[in-house]
Amino acid sequence: MGRSDAGQIRTDGKLIAVGGIGVGNSAPDTTPGAVVRKIEVFSSTGQRLGWAPVYNSIT
């Protein structure tokens, strides 16, 4: 694991954040577009929980 750029962390393995993961760039929206990608979500023990959709737009 290391810094890939200012304010960024990069890893070739799986990152497990015991305290959770938060974002500071969320914005309110209501209508999702098409699902174009999916992100696999794991528990803190590495168990797969499911998938989070990635939309091409939300308006």
PDB file of N, CA and C in Angstrom:
ATOM      1  N   MET A   1       0.851  -1.166   0.000  1.00  0.00           N
ATOM      2  CA  MET A   1       0.000   0.000   0.000  1.00  0.00           C
ATOM      3  C   MET A   1       0.896   1.228   0.000  1.00  0.00           C
ATOM      4  N   GLY A   2       0.479   2.263  -0.703  1.00  0.00           N
ATOM      5  CA  GLY A   2       1.236   3.494  -0.756  1.00  0.00           C
ATOM      6  C   GLY A   2       0.417   4.618  -1.347  1.00  0.00           C
ATOM      7  N   ARG A   3       1.019   5.778  -1.433  1.00  0.00           N
ATOM      8  CA  ARG A   3       0.349   6.936  -2.016  1.00  0.00           C
ATOM      9  C   ARG A   3       0.557   6.934  -3.519  1.00  0.00           C
ATOM     10  N   SER A   4      -0.531   7.022  -4.266  1.00  0.00           N
ATOM     11  CA  SER A   4      -0.417   7.098  -5.718  1.00  0.00           C
ATOM     12  C   SER A   4      -0.423   8.543  -6.193  1.00  0.00           C
ATOM     13  N   ASP A   5      -0.907   9.442  -5.359  1.00  0.00           N
ATOM     14  CA  ASP A   5      -0.947  10.871  -5.654  1.00  0.00           C
ATOM     15  C   ASP A   5      -1.336  11.574  -4.360  1.00  0.00           C
ATOM     16  N   ALA A   6      -1.240  12.875  -4.334  1.00  0.00           N
ATOM     17  CA  ALA A   6      -1.622  13.626  -3.136  1.00  0.00           C
ATOM     18  C   ALA A   6      -3.078  13.332  -2.777  1.00  0.00           C
ATOM     19  N   GLY A   7      -3.325  12.929  -1.552  1.00  0.00           N
ATOM     20  CA  GLY A   7      -4.685  12.637  -1.104  1.00  0.00           C
ATOM     21  C   GLY A   7      -5.234  11.304  -1.556  1.00  0.00           C
ATOM     22  N   GLN A   8      -4.397  10.427  -2.114  1.00  0.00           N
ATOM     23  CA  GLN A   8      -4.853   9.126  -2.599  1.00  0.00           C
ATOM     24  C   GLN A   8      -3.997   8.013  -2.008  1.00  0.00           C
ATOM     25  N   ILE A   9      -4.638   6.888  -1.741  1.00  0.00           N
ATOM     26  CA  ILE A   9      -3.941   5.693  -1.275  1.00  0.00           C
ATOM     27  C   ILE A   9      -4.242   4.577  -2.258  1.00  0.00           C
ATOM     28  N   ARG A  10      -3.231   3.810  -2.616  1.00  0.00           N
ATOM     29  CA  ARG A  10      -3.408   2.718  -3.576  1.00  0.00           C
ATOM     30  C   ARG A  10      -2.891   1.421  -2.958  1.00  0.00           C
ATOM     31  N   THR A  11      -3.622   0.318  -3.228  1.00  0.00           N
ATOM     32  CA  THR A  11      -3.189  -0.995  -2.780  1.00  0.00           C
ATOM     33  C   THR A  11      -3.487  -2.015  -3.869  1.00  0.00           C
ATOM     34  N   ASP A  12      -2.655  -3.022  -3.971  1.00  0.00           N
ATOM     35  CA  ASP A  12      -2.916  -4.115  -4.903  1.00  0.00           C
ATOM     36  C   ASP A  12      -3.756  -5.206  -4.256  1.00  0.00           C
ATOM     37  N   GLY A  13      -3.905  -5.137  -2.938  1.00  0.00           N
ATOM     38  CA  GLY A  13      -4.694  -6.118  -2.199  1.00  0.00           C
ATOM     39  C   GLY A  13      -6.020  -5.518  -1.765  1.00  0.00           C
ATOM     40  N   LYS A  14      -6.691  -6.201  -0.873  1.00  0.00           N
ATOM     41  CA  LYS A  14      -7.976  -5.762  -0.356  1.00  0.00           C
ATOM     42  C   LYS A  14      -7.748  -4.856   0.851  1.00  0.00           C
ATOM     43  N   LEU A  15      -8.400  -3.696   0.890  1.00  0.00           N
ATOM     44  CA  LEU A  15      -8.324  -2.776   2.010  1.00  0.00           C
ATOM     45  C   LEU A  15      -9.476  -3.074   2.953  1.00  0.00           C
ATOM     46  N   ILE A  16      -9.169  -3.346   4.211  1.00  0.00           N
ATOM     47  CA  ILE A  16     -10.201  -3.583   5.221  1.00  0.00           C
ATOM     48  C   ILE A  16     -10.112  -2.458   6.238  1.00  0.00           C
ATOM     49  N   ALA A  17     -11.125  -1.619   6.286  1.00  0.00           N
ATOM     50  CA  ALA A  17     -11.167  -0.482   7.200  1.00  0.00           C
ATOM     51  C   ALA A  17     -12.041  -0.869   8.390  1.00  0.00           C
ATOM     52  N   VAL A  18     -11.424  -1.222   9.500  1.00  0.00           N
ATOM     53  CA  VAL A  18     -12.137  -1.724  10.669  1.00  0.00           C
ATOM     54  C   VAL A  18     -13.135  -0.688  11.202  1.00  0.00           C
ATOM     55  N   GLY A  19     -12.757   0.585  11.161  1.00  0.00           N
ATOM     56  CA  GLY A  19     -13.637   1.634  11.663  1.00  0.00           C
ATOM     57  C   GLY A  19     -14.698   2.073  10.679  1.00  0.00           C
ATOM     58  N   GLY A  20     -14.684   1.542   9.462  1.00  0.00           N
ATOM     59  CA  GLY A  20     -15.662   1.905   8.440  1.00  0.00           C
ATOM     60  C   GLY A  20     -15.053   2.799   7.386  1.00  0.00           C
ATOM     61  N   ILE A  21     -15.796   3.044   6.341  1.00  0.00           N
ATOM     62  CA  ILE A  21     -15.371   3.898   5.241  1.00  0.00           C
ATOM     63  C   ILE A  21     -16.409   5.000   5.097  1.00  0.00           C
ATOM     64  N   GLY A  22     -15.943   6.236   5.024  1.00  0.00           N
ATOM     65  CA  GLY A  22     -16.838   7.369   4.856  1.00  0.00           C
ATOM     66  C   GLY A  22     -16.430   8.193   3.655  1.00  0.00           C
ATOM     67  N   VAL A  23     -17.368   8.974   3.145  1.00  0.00           N
ATOM     68  CA  VAL A  23     -17.075   9.861   2.019  1.00  0.00           C
ATOM     69  C   VAL A  23     -17.496  11.280   2.384  1.00  0.00           C
ATOM     70  N   GLY A  24     -16.834  12.234   1.788  1.00  0.00           N
ATOM     71  CA  GLY A  24     -17.184  13.623   2.029  1.00  0.00           C
ATOM     72  C   GLY A  24     -17.698  14.314   0.783  1.00  0.00           C
ATOM     73  N   ASN A  25     -17.988  13.555  -0.253  1.00  0.00           N
ATOM     74  CA  ASN A  25     -18.408  14.153  -1.524  1.00  0.00           C
ATOM     75  C   ASN A  25     -19.775  13.677  -1.973  1.00  0.00           C
ATOM     76  N   SER A  26     -20.657  13.350  -1.045  1.00  0.00           N
ATOM     77  CA  SER A  26     -21.990  12.895  -1.440  1.00  0.00           C
ATOM     78  C   SER A  26     -22.865  14.090  -1.813  1.00  0.00           C
ATOM     79  N   ALA A  27     -23.867  13.845  -2.639  1.00  0.00           N
ATOM     80  CA  ALA A  27     -24.795  14.890  -3.071  1.00  0.00           C
ATOM     81  C   ALA A  27     -26.174  14.273  -3.244  1.00  0.00           C
ATOM     82  N   PRO A  28     -27.236  15.007  -2.926  1.00  0.00           N
ATOM     83  CA  PRO A  28     -28.584  14.461  -3.070  1.00  0.00           C
ATOM     84  C   PRO A  28     -29.000  14.353  -4.535  1.00  0.00           C
ATOM     85  N   ASP A  29     -29.641  13.252  -4.883  1.00  0.00           N
ATOM     86  CA  ASP A  29     -30.214  13.016  -6.205  1.00  0.00           C
ATOM     87  C   ASP A  29     -31.327  11.994  -6.051  1.00  0.00           C
ATOM     88  N   THR A  30     -32.099  11.770  -7.115  1.00  0.00           N
ATOM     89  CA  THR A  30     -33.248  10.874  -6.971  1.00  0.00           C
ATOM     90  C   THR A  30     -33.404   9.822  -8.056  1.00  0.00           C
ATOM     91  N   THR A  31     -33.013  10.102  -9.300  1.00  0.00           N
ATOM     92  CA  THR A  31     -33.301   9.188 -10.395  1.00  0.00           C
ATOM     93  C   THR A  31     -32.024   8.566 -10.947  1.00  0.00           C
ATOM     94  N   PRO A  32     -31.775   7.292 -10.635  1.00  0.00           N
ATOM     95  CA  PRO A  32     -30.551   6.660 -11.144  1.00  0.00           C
ATOM     96  C   PRO A  32     -30.673   6.307 -12.624  1.00  0.00           C
ATOM     97  N   GLY A  33     -29.533   6.351 -13.323  1.00  0.00           N
ATOM     98  CA  GLY A  33     -29.472   5.918 -14.716  1.00  0.00           C
ATOM     99  C   GLY A  33     -29.225   4.429 -14.785  1.00  0.00           C
ATOM    100  N   ALA A  34     -28.549   4.003 -15.821  1.00  0.00           N
ATOM    101  CA  ALA A  34     -28.264   2.584 -16.017  1.00  0.00           C
ATOM    102  C   ALA A  34     -27.089   2.145 -15.140  1.00  0.00           C
ATOM    103  N   VAL A  35     -27.155   0.916 -14.657  1.00  0.00           N
ATOM    104  CA  VAL A  35     -26.036   0.344 -13.916  1.00  0.00           C
ATOM    105  C   VAL A  35     -24.952  -0.027 -14.933  1.00  0.00           C
ATOM    106  N   VAL A  36     -23.745   0.523 -14.743  1.00  0.00           N
ATOM    107  CA  VAL A  36     -22.655   0.275 -15.684  1.00  0.00           C
ATOM    108  C   VAL A  36     -21.506  -0.508 -15.071  1.00  0.00           C
ATOM    109  N   ARG A  37     -21.453  -0.590 -13.755  1.00  0.00           N
ATOM    110  CA  ARG A  37     -20.426  -1.352 -13.045  1.00  0.00           C
ATOM    111  C   ARG A  37     -21.013  -1.833 -11.732  1.00  0.00           C
ATOM    112  N   LYS A  38     -20.302  -2.730 -11.089  1.00  0.00           N
ATOM    113  CA  LYS A  38     -20.692  -3.170  -9.747  1.00  0.00           C
ATOM    114  C   LYS A  38     -19.427  -3.278  -8.904  1.00  0.00           C
ATOM    115  N   ILE A  39     -19.560  -2.983  -7.618  1.00  0.00           N
ATOM    116  CA  ILE A  39     -18.440  -3.047  -6.691  1.00  0.00           C
ATOM    117  C   ILE A  39     -18.770  -4.089  -5.638  1.00  0.00           C
ATOM    118  N   GLU A  40     -17.908  -5.082  -5.486  1.00  0.00           N
ATOM    119  CA  GLU A  40     -18.131  -6.129  -4.495  1.00  0.00           C
ATOM    120  C   GLU A  40     -17.844  -5.563  -3.103  1.00  0.00           C
ATOM    121  N   VAL A  41     -18.730  -5.845  -2.146  1.00  0.00           N
ATOM    122  CA  VAL A  41     -18.625  -5.324  -0.791  1.00  0.00           C
ATOM    123  C   VAL A  41     -18.367  -6.475   0.168  1.00  0.00           C
ATOM    124  N   PHE A  42     -17.373  -6.290   1.068  1.00  0.00           N
ATOM    125  CA  PHE A  42     -16.978  -7.319   2.022  1.00  0.00           C
ATOM    126  C   PHE A  42     -17.161  -6.831   3.453  1.00  0.00           C
ATOM    127  N   SER A  43     -17.353  -7.772   4.374  1.00  0.00           N
ATOM    128  CA  SER A  43     -17.396  -7.441   5.798  1.00  0.00           C
ATOM    129  C   SER A  43     -15.971  -7.238   6.305  1.00  0.00           C
ATOM    130  N   SER A  44     -15.818  -6.827   7.569  1.00  0.00           N
ATOM    131  CA  SER A  44     -14.494  -6.615   8.152  1.00  0.00           C
ATOM    132  C   SER A  44     -13.710  -7.912   8.287  1.00  0.00           C
ATOM    133  N   THR A  45     -14.400  -9.056   8.195  1.00  0.00           N
ATOM    134  CA  THR A  45     -13.718 -10.350   8.279  1.00  0.00           C
ATOM    135  C   THR A  45     -13.410 -10.930   6.902  1.00  0.00           C
ATOM    136  N   GLY A  46     -13.774 -10.189   5.855  1.00  0.00           N
ATOM    137  CA  GLY A  46     -13.492 -10.646   4.498  1.00  0.00           C
ATOM    138  C   GLY A  46     -14.623 -11.419   3.853  1.00  0.00           C
ATOM    139  N   GLN A  47     -15.767 -11.553   4.540  1.00  0.00           N
ATOM    140  CA  GLN A  47     -16.906 -12.273   3.968  1.00  0.00           C
ATOM    141  C   GLN A  47     -17.629 -11.371   2.975  1.00  0.00           C
ATOM    142  N   ARG A  48     -17.935 -11.921   1.806  1.00  0.00           N
ATOM    143  CA  ARG A  48     -18.648 -11.137   0.791  1.00  0.00           C
ATOM    144  C   ARG A  48     -20.066 -10.862   1.251  1.00  0.00           C
ATOM    145  N   LEU A  49     -20.463  -9.581   1.216  1.00  0.00           N
ATOM    146  CA  LEU A  49     -21.811  -9.176   1.611  1.00  0.00           C
ATOM    147  C   LEU A  49     -22.737  -9.022   0.413  1.00  0.00           C
ATOM    148  N   GLY A  50     -22.164  -8.653  -0.726  1.00  0.00           N
ATOM    149  CA  GLY A  50     -22.982  -8.436  -1.918  1.00  0.00           C
ATOM    150  C   GLY A  50     -22.323  -7.426  -2.829  1.00  0.00           C
ATOM    151  N   TRP A  51     -23.142  -6.699  -3.573  1.00  0.00           N
ATOM    152  CA  TRP A  51     -22.638  -5.783  -4.594  1.00  0.00           C
ATOM    153  C   TRP A  51     -23.279  -4.412  -4.444  1.00  0.00           C
ATOM    154  N   ALA A  52     -22.510  -3.363  -4.721  1.00  0.00           N
ATOM    155  CA  ALA A  52     -23.030  -1.996  -4.761  1.00  0.00           C
ATOM    156  C   ALA A  52     -23.054  -1.567  -6.237  1.00  0.00           C
ATOM    157  N   PRO A  53     -24.180  -1.056  -6.729  1.00  0.00           N
ATOM    158  CA  PRO A  53     -24.250  -0.665  -8.133  1.00  0.00           C
ATOM    159  C   PRO A  53     -23.535   0.662  -8.389  1.00  0.00           C
ATOM    160  N   VAL A  54     -23.005   0.806  -9.589  1.00  0.00           N
ATOM    161  CA  VAL A  54     -22.412   2.065 -10.059  1.00  0.00           C
ATOM    162  C   VAL A  54     -23.237   2.499 -11.263  1.00  0.00           C
ATOM    163  N   TYR A  55     -23.836   3.673 -11.183  1.00  0.00           N
ATOM    164  CA  TYR A  55     -24.711   4.178 -12.236  1.00  0.00           C
ATOM    165  C   TYR A  55     -23.954   5.118 -13.159  1.00  0.00           C
ATOM    166  N   ASN A  56     -24.386   5.203 -14.423  1.00  0.00           N
ATOM    167  CA  ASN A  56     -23.735   6.117 -15.358  1.00  0.00           C
ATOM    168  C   ASN A  56     -24.162   7.560 -15.126  1.00  0.00           C
ATOM    169  N   SER A  57     -25.267   7.758 -14.436  1.00  0.00           N
ATOM    170  CA  SER A  57     -25.718   9.114 -14.069  1.00  0.00           C
ATOM    171  C   SER A  57     -26.802   8.996 -13.007  1.00  0.00           C
ATOM    172  N   ILE A  58     -26.976  10.075 -12.265  1.00  0.00           N
ATOM    173  CA  ILE A  58     -28.122  10.201 -11.348  1.00  0.00           C
ATOM    174  C   ILE A  58     -28.550  11.646 -11.412  1.00  0.00           C
ATOM    175  N   THR A  59     -29.846  11.862 -11.672  1.00  0.00           N
ATOM    176  CA  THR A  59     -30.343  13.236 -11.798  1.00  0.00           C
ATOM    177  C   THR A  59     -31.470  13.509 -10.828  1.00  0.00           C
TER     178      THR A  59
END
